[in-house]
C-alpha cells in the first residue's frame, strides 16, 4: 500500500539519517564568519537557494544526499538513480516557487526500461520518490510524463502532460514550461554517477523571467546554463550554489540589479526623491531551504487507509496472516498486530452505528 500524500510534518527531529532541521530560511550573511569546516559542511549540505535579480527569479538546488538516500532505499542501478535524482531535482525546483505545503509531482511512465518513475516535493524542503522496474518487457504503450501541482486555491490538481519521445528529463521539463505554463524558463537538472556507482552530484537550476523582462534574456540565460556542468562547478571547483548563480546570468543583469538596489536604498533615505527608477531589484541569494528525502508514512496512516476496505476484507487479511505493510516511497515496513486489527474492527463498528 502506498500513501501518496505528503502530510503535515509533525516532528521536526524525525529524519532519514541525520537530524531534521525542517524548513530553514537562512540569511547567507550568517555564514561569513564561520570556520572553513563549517562553511564546507553548509556548502555540501542538500539545499535550495532562491534569488531574484531585476528581471529574473532563480532557484538552484543540490540534492546529492537525497539522491543517495533514494538509491539506497530502492536499491537502484545507475539509470534508475539518474532518472529519480533528476525528477526529484525538478519537482523541488518547481515546488520552491509555491507556498507552504503546496505540492508538485512528476510521473514518467515507460521510460528507459522502467515502468514508472515518480517524485513529489513541497516548498518546505521535503522530497521523496520511487522507481518501479517491470520484470517483463514493457508493452509498446504510449510513454508520457505528467506534472501536477496541488495548490491551495485549486479544487483539482493543475496537470500538464508531455510525450516522452526518447527525450531526457531536462528537455521534458523545458517542454512542460513552454507548453503548459508558457513562462520563459531556463532549466537544467543533472545527476552524475561515478564509476563506482556512487552519486557524484545531483541538482539543477530553474530561472524564469519576471514581467517586463527584455526579449532575448532567457535565451541568453539558457545558453549559459547549458554551457556549464553543475557537477564540475560544485564538486570539482568546490563552488557554492550562491557562487554558481552569477555564472548563469548576464553581467548586465547583475549590474542592473545592483543599481536598482542602490536606488531603492537612496529613495528610502530621501522622502523628496522623485526618481522614476524601477526599484524592484534585490540582492542575490538571500535565503536557502534545506532539502531532505523525507517520507511522512506511519503505521497510523496505513491503519487509517485500511479503514476504507471494510470489515470483510480486513477479516480476510487477518485470517490469511497478511500483516505486512510496505511504503513504496521509503521502503519502510510495518506489521499489523492483533491489537491493530481489534482497533480497526472497533472503528468500523462505530462508523456503522453512526450511519
Short mmCIF file of C-alpha atoms in Angstrom, two decimals:
data_model
loop_
_atom_site.label_atom_id
_atom_site.label_comp_id
_atom_site.label_asym_id
_atom_site.label_seq_id
_atom_site.Cartn_x
_atom_site.Cartn_y
_atom_site.Cartn_z
CA UNK A 1 0.00 0.00 0.00
CA UNK A 2 1.28 3.42 -0.88
CA UNK A 3 0.49 6.66 0.87
CA UNK A 4 0.57 9.24 -1.90
CA UNK A 5 0.15 12.42 0.13
CA UNK A 6 2.79 14.39 1.96
CA UNK A 7 1.07 15.06 5.27
CA UNK A 8 1.93 17.74 7.77
CA UNK A 9 5.39 17.43 9.28
CA UNK A 10 4.74 16.88 12.97
CA UNK A 11 8.12 16.16 14.49
CA UNK A 12 10.95 18.33 13.24
CA UNK A 13 13.51 15.92 14.71
CA UNK A 14 12.39 12.96 12.58
CA UNK A 15 14.65 12.35 9.64
CA UNK A 16 16.44 9.86 7.45
CA UNK A 17 19.99 9.52 8.60
CA UNK A 18 20.53 12.83 10.38
CA UNK A 19 18.81 15.45 12.46
CA UNK A 20 15.92 17.06 10.64
CA UNK A 21 16.03 20.84 10.69
CA UNK A 22 12.76 21.30 8.82
CA UNK A 23 12.14 24.42 6.76
CA UNK A 24 15.05 26.78 7.25
CA UNK A 25 15.39 30.15 5.59
CA UNK A 26 18.91 31.27 6.42
CA UNK A 27 20.40 34.66 5.53
CA UNK A 28 23.64 34.00 3.71
CA UNK A 29 25.38 36.65 5.79
CA UNK A 30 25.25 34.22 8.70
CA UNK A 31 27.96 32.13 7.08
CA UNK A 32 30.52 34.89 6.56
CA UNK A 33 32.15 34.36 9.99
CA UNK A 34 32.04 30.55 10.07
CA UNK A 35 35.14 28.34 10.12
CA UNK A 36 36.32 26.66 6.94
CA UNK A 37 34.99 23.28 8.11
CA UNK A 38 31.59 24.74 8.94
CA UNK A 39 31.40 26.55 5.62
CA UNK A 40 32.22 23.33 3.78
CA UNK A 41 29.53 21.50 5.77
CA UNK A 42 26.92 24.04 4.68
CA UNK A 43 28.25 24.17 1.13
CA UNK A 44 27.70 20.45 0.56
CA UNK A 45 24.51 20.19 2.64
CA UNK A 46 21.47 19.47 0.46
CA UNK A 47 19.74 22.80 -0.04
CA UNK A 48 17.89 25.03 -2.45
CA UNK A 49 18.83 28.68 -2.91
CA UNK A 50 16.35 31.29 -4.11
CA UNK A 51 17.37 34.62 -5.60
CA UNK A 52 15.97 37.47 -7.65
CA UNK A 53 17.54 39.96 -9.99
CA UNK A 54 15.84 42.91 -11.66
CA UNK A 55 14.33 40.67 -14.36
CA UNK A 56 14.79 37.09 -13.15
CA UNK A 57 13.78 34.71 -10.40
CA UNK A 58 16.32 31.98 -9.73
CA UNK A 59 16.30 28.63 -7.94
CA UNK A 60 19.38 26.42 -7.68
CA UNK A 61 19.45 23.06 -5.88
CA UNK A 62 21.91 20.48 -4.62
CA UNK A 63 20.13 17.29 -3.57
CA UNK A 64 23.02 14.86 -3.85
CA UNK A 65 22.47 13.30 -0.44
CA UNK A 66 18.73 12.91 -1.01
CA UNK A 67 19.50 11.09 -4.25
CA UNK A 68 21.96 8.82 -2.44
CA UNK A 69 19.28 8.02 0.15
CA UNK A 70 16.78 7.20 -2.62
CA UNK A 71 19.35 4.98 -4.36
CA UNK A 72 19.99 3.02 -1.17
CA UNK A 73 16.35 2.69 -0.17
CA UNK A 74 15.23 1.47 -3.58
CA UNK A 75 18.44 -0.43 -4.48
CA UNK A 76 18.70 1.41 -7.79
CA UNK A 77 21.15 0.95 -10.62
CA UNK A 78 22.82 3.95 -12.27
CA UNK A 79 20.00 4.51 -14.77
CA UNK A 80 17.28 4.40 -12.11
CA UNK A 81 19.28 6.65 -9.81
CA UNK A 82 19.80 9.21 -12.57
CA UNK A 83 16.12 9.24 -13.53
CA UNK A 84 14.85 9.57 -9.98
CA UNK A 85 17.54 12.07 -8.93
CA UNK A 86 16.72 14.37 -11.84
CA UNK A 87 12.97 14.08 -11.26
CA UNK A 88 13.42 14.91 -7.57
CA UNK A 89 15.54 17.93 -8.50
CA UNK A 90 12.89 19.09 -10.97
CA UNK A 91 9.93 18.88 -8.59
CA UNK A 92 11.92 20.51 -5.77
CA UNK A 93 12.83 23.44 -8.03
CA UNK A 94 9.20 23.84 -9.08
CA UNK A 95 7.91 23.50 -5.51
CA UNK A 96 10.24 26.29 -4.38
CA UNK A 97 8.03 28.71 -6.33
CA UNK A 98 4.90 27.63 -4.41
CA UNK A 99 3.70 28.24 -0.87
CA UNK A 100 3.87 26.14 2.30
CA UNK A 101 2.69 22.59 1.65
CA UNK A 102 1.54 23.11 -1.91
CA UNK A 103 2.94 20.17 -3.82
CA UNK A 104 4.43 19.27 -7.18
CA UNK A 105 4.51 15.71 -8.53
CA UNK A 106 6.09 14.27 -11.64
CA UNK A 107 5.47 10.82 -13.08
CA UNK A 108 7.17 9.25 -16.09
CA UNK A 109 5.71 6.05 -17.49
CA UNK A 110 7.54 3.53 -19.65
CA UNK A 111 10.89 5.30 -19.66
CA UNK A 112 14.32 3.70 -20.22
CA UNK A 113 13.00 0.26 -19.28
CA UNK A 114 11.27 1.48 -16.14
CA UNK A 115 7.55 1.10 -15.76
CA UNK A 116 7.23 4.14 -13.52
CA UNK A 117 9.38 6.93 -12.09
CA UNK A 118 7.61 9.18 -9.60
CA UNK A 119 8.76 12.08 -7.43
CA UNK A 120 6.98 14.70 -5.33
CA UNK A 121 8.12 17.70 -3.31
CA UNK A 122 6.76 20.55 -1.25
CA UNK A 123 8.10 24.06 -0.76
CA UNK A 124 9.15 23.23 2.81
CA UNK A 125 12.09 21.19 1.53
CA UNK A 126 10.74 17.64 1.62
CA UNK A 127 11.13 15.39 -1.40
CA UNK A 128 10.58 11.69 -2.00
CA UNK A 129 10.18 9.34 -4.92
CA UNK A 130 10.08 5.81 -6.22
CA UNK A 131 11.11 3.76 -9.24
CA UNK A 132 9.29 0.65 -10.46
CA UNK A 133 11.01 -1.64 -12.94
CA UNK A 134 8.96 -4.24 -14.74
CA UNK A 135 10.09 -7.87 -14.52
CA UNK A 136 8.93 -8.42 -18.10
CA UNK A 137 9.41 -6.36 -21.27
CA UNK A 138 7.12 -3.35 -21.24
CA UNK A 139 4.27 -3.24 -23.75
CA UNK A 140 4.51 -0.80 -26.62
CA UNK A 141 2.24 1.73 -24.98
CA UNK A 142 2.50 5.49 -25.17
CA UNK A 143 5.19 6.93 -22.91
CA UNK A 144 4.25 10.15 -21.13
CA UNK A 145 5.47 12.44 -18.40
CA UNK A 146 2.84 14.16 -16.27
CA UNK A 147 3.47 17.07 -13.92
CA UNK A 148 0.86 18.04 -11.35
CA UNK A 149 0.57 20.97 -8.99
CA UNK A 150 -1.64 20.60 -5.91
CA UNK A 151 -2.42 24.18 -4.90
CA UNK A 152 -4.30 25.75 -2.00
CA UNK A 153 -6.80 27.68 -4.13
CA UNK A 154 -7.45 24.93 -6.69
CA UNK A 155 -10.08 22.22 -6.16
CA UNK A 156 -8.31 19.93 -8.62
CA UNK A 157 -4.61 19.46 -9.43
CA UNK A 158 -3.23 21.52 -12.30
CA UNK A 159 -1.84 18.95 -14.73
CA UNK A 160 0.45 19.09 -17.74
CA UNK A 161 1.26 16.05 -19.90
CA UNK A 162 4.26 15.68 -22.21
CA UNK A 163 5.08 12.88 -24.67
CA UNK A 164 8.42 11.34 -23.79
CA UNK A 165 9.71 10.77 -27.33
CA UNK A 166 13.06 9.50 -26.01
CA UNK A 167 13.86 12.94 -24.54
CA UNK A 168 15.89 13.42 -21.37
CA UNK A 169 14.40 14.74 -18.13
CA UNK A 170 15.75 18.26 -18.66
CA UNK A 171 14.15 18.51 -22.10
CA UNK A 172 10.84 17.16 -20.80
CA UNK A 173 10.63 19.78 -18.07
CA UNK A 174 11.55 22.51 -20.55
CA UNK A 175 8.75 21.33 -22.84
CA UNK A 176 6.36 21.49 -19.90
CA UNK A 177 7.27 25.09 -19.08
CA UNK A 178 6.96 26.09 -22.73
CA UNK A 179 3.64 24.34 -23.41
CA UNK A 180 1.80 24.28 -20.09
CA UNK A 181 2.99 27.33 -18.17
CA UNK A 182 4.16 29.47 -21.09
CA UNK A 183 6.68 31.24 -18.88
CA UNK A 184 10.12 31.90 -20.40
CA UNK A 185 12.25 29.43 -18.46
CA UNK A 186 15.85 28.26 -18.46
CA UNK A 187 16.09 24.83 -16.87
CA UNK A 188 18.55 22.04 -16.29
CA UNK A 189 18.83 19.04 -13.98
CA UNK A 190 21.69 16.59 -13.78
CA UNK A 191 22.55 13.52 -11.75
CA UNK A 192 26.12 12.42 -12.36
CA UNK A 193 27.27 8.94 -11.39
CA UNK A 194 30.83 7.86 -10.66
CA UNK A 195 32.43 4.68 -11.99
CA UNK A 196 31.96 3.02 -8.60
CA UNK A 197 28.20 3.62 -8.96
CA UNK A 198 28.23 6.30 -6.29
CA UNK A 199 26.39 9.57 -6.82
CA UNK A 200 28.88 12.34 -7.60
CA UNK A 201 26.32 15.13 -7.80
CA UNK A 202 22.61 15.65 -8.21
CA UNK A 203 20.97 19.02 -8.61
CA UNK A 204 19.67 21.59 -11.04
CA UNK A 205 18.70 25.14 -11.84
CA UNK A 206 15.46 26.91 -12.76
CA UNK A 207 15.47 30.54 -13.92
CA UNK A 208 12.37 32.41 -15.10
CA UNK A 209 11.82 35.91 -16.36
CA UNK A 210 9.75 38.39 -14.40
CA UNK A 211 7.14 40.65 -16.05
CA UNK A 212 8.56 43.25 -18.46
CA UNK A 213 11.86 41.44 -18.86
CA UNK A 214 13.60 42.28 -22.16
CA UNK A 215 13.19 39.87 -25.06
CA UNK A 216 16.06 37.50 -25.62
CA UNK A 217 17.11 37.47 -21.96
CA UNK A 218 16.00 33.91 -21.20
CA UNK A 219 17.69 32.63 -24.36
CA UNK A 220 20.98 34.13 -23.18
CA UNK A 221 20.46 32.59 -19.73
CA UNK A 222 19.69 29.16 -21.22
CA UNK A 223 22.91 29.30 -23.24
CA UNK A 224 24.84 29.96 -20.04
CA UNK A 225 23.01 27.23 -18.14
CA UNK A 226 23.62 24.70 -20.92
CA UNK A 227 27.30 25.60 -21.24
CA UNK A 228 28.09 24.75 -17.61
CA UNK A 229 28.17 21.38 -15.86
CA UNK A 230 26.90 21.89 -12.34
CA UNK A 231 28.76 18.82 -11.09
CA UNK A 232 32.08 20.24 -12.24
CA UNK A 233 31.40 23.63 -10.67
CA UNK A 234 30.09 22.25 -7.38
CA UNK A 235 32.27 19.16 -6.88
CA UNK A 236 35.45 19.73 -8.85
CA UNK A 237 35.76 23.51 -8.44
CA UNK A 238 34.13 23.42 -4.96
CA UNK A 239 31.92 26.41 -5.69
CA UNK A 240 28.88 27.06 -3.53
CA UNK A 241 25.43 27.38 -5.06
CA UNK A 242 25.49 31.13 -4.46
CA UNK A 243 28.85 31.39 -6.25
CA UNK A 244 27.48 29.48 -9.24
CA UNK A 245 24.49 31.77 -9.79
CA UNK A 246 26.47 34.73 -11.26
CA UNK A 247 27.91 32.40 -13.91
CA UNK A 248 24.41 31.63 -15.16
CA UNK A 249 23.12 35.15 -15.77
CA UNK A 250 24.45 38.05 -17.87
CA UNK A 251 26.72 40.54 -16.14
CA UNK A 252 24.42 43.32 -17.31
CA UNK A 253 21.62 41.79 -15.23
CA UNK A 254 23.80 41.80 -12.12
CA UNK A 255 24.82 45.40 -12.75
CA UNK A 256 21.21 46.48 -13.25
CA UNK A 257 20.14 44.70 -10.08
CA UNK A 258 22.89 46.38 -8.09
CA UNK A 259 21.95 49.82 -9.40
CA UNK A 260 18.28 49.35 -8.62
CA UNK A 261 19.07 48.10 -5.13
CA UNK A 262 21.08 51.26 -4.53
CA UNK A 263 18.24 53.39 -5.94
CA UNK A 264 15.82 51.76 -3.54
CA UNK A 265 18.07 52.42 -0.58
CA UNK A 266 18.51 56.05 -1.65
CA UNK A 267 14.76 56.55 -2.01
CA UNK A 268 14.13 55.13 1.44
CA UNK A 269 16.64 57.62 2.84
CA UNK A 270 15.24 60.61 0.95
CA UNK A 271 11.50 61.32 1.09
CA UNK A 272 11.84 64.02 -1.58
CA UNK A 273 13.37 61.71 -4.12
CA UNK A 274 11.12 61.78 -7.21
CA UNK A 275 13.14 59.33 -9.24
CA UNK A 276 11.14 57.12 -11.59
CA UNK A 277 13.73 54.36 -11.44
CA UNK A 278 12.42 50.80 -11.07
CA UNK A 279 13.18 49.72 -7.51
CA UNK A 280 12.37 46.05 -7.77
CA UNK A 281 15.97 44.82 -7.75
CA UNK A 282 17.03 42.78 -4.71
CA UNK A 283 20.22 41.23 -3.51
CA UNK A 284 21.09 37.79 -4.83
CA UNK A 285 20.90 34.55 -2.88
CA UNK A 286 19.23 35.91 0.23
CA UNK A 287 17.69 32.67 1.54
CA UNK A 288 18.08 28.93 1.40
CA UNK A 289 15.88 25.97 2.24
CA UNK A 290 17.33 22.70 3.46
CA UNK A 291 16.36 19.68 1.33
CA UNK A 292 15.83 16.14 2.63
CA UNK A 293 14.48 12.88 1.31
CA UNK A 294 11.64 12.67 3.80
CA UNK A 295 8.63 10.36 3.92
CA UNK A 296 5.74 11.02 6.29
CA UNK A 297 4.40 7.49 6.26
CA UNK A 298 3.43 5.95 9.60
CA UNK A 299 1.66 2.91 10.94
CA UNK A 300 -1.31 5.06 11.94
CA UNK A 301 -1.58 6.42 8.40
CA UNK A 302 -1.63 2.89 6.99
CA UNK A 303 -4.27 1.86 9.52
CA UNK A 304 -6.45 4.79 8.52
CA UNK A 305 -6.21 3.70 4.89
CA UNK A 306 -7.27 0.18 5.85
CA UNK A 307 -10.50 1.53 7.34
CA UNK A 308 -11.75 2.14 3.81
CA UNK A 309 -11.65 -1.53 2.69
CA UNK A 310 -14.37 -2.83 5.01
CA UNK A 311 -14.68 -5.47 7.74
CA UNK A 312 -14.89 -8.47 5.39
CA UNK A 313 -11.61 -7.73 3.65
CA UNK A 314 -9.96 -6.95 6.98
CA UNK A 315 -11.08 -10.31 8.30
CA UNK A 316 -9.54 -11.97 5.25
CA UNK A 317 -6.26 -10.15 5.80
CA UNK A 318 -6.19 -11.26 9.42
CA UNK A 319 -7.05 -14.88 8.71
CA UNK A 320 -4.51 -15.09 5.88
CA UNK A 321 -1.89 -13.51 8.15
CA UNK A 322 -1.33 -10.69 5.66
CA UNK A 323 0.00 -8.29 8.24
CA UNK A 324 2.95 -6.65 6.49
CA UNK A 325 2.63 -3.13 5.10
CA UNK A 326 5.27 -1.60 2.88
CA UNK A 327 5.75 2.04 1.92
CA UNK A 328 6.70 2.31 -1.74
CA UNK A 329 8.45 5.65 -1.17
CA UNK A 330 10.88 4.89 1.66
CA UNK A 331 10.73 1.05 1.80
CA UNK A 332 9.81 1.17 5.48
CA UNK A 333 7.82 -1.83 6.70
CA UNK A 334 5.11 -2.03 9.33
CA UNK A 335 3.39 -5.08 10.84
CA UNK A 336 -0.21 -5.19 11.99
CA UNK A 337 -0.70 -6.77 15.41
CA UNK A 338 -3.85 -8.40 16.80
CA UNK A 339 -4.42 -5.17 18.71
CA UNK A 340 -4.29 -3.23 15.45
CA UNK A 341 -6.97 -5.46 13.93
CA UNK A 342 -9.12 -5.07 17.04
CA UNK A 343 -8.79 -1.29 16.77
CA UNK A 344 -9.76 -1.41 13.08
CA UNK A 345 -12.83 -3.58 13.68
CA UNK A 346 -13.93 -1.32 16.54
CA UNK A 347 -13.63 1.78 14.37
CA UNK A 348 -15.66 0.13 11.61
CA UNK A 349 -18.39 -0.85 14.08
CA UNK A 350 -18.51 2.72 15.40
CA UNK A 351 -18.86 4.05 11.87
CA UNK A 352 -21.68 1.60 11.07
CA UNK A 353 -23.58 2.65 14.19
CA UNK A 354 -23.31 6.32 13.22
CA UNK A 355 -24.69 5.62 9.76
#
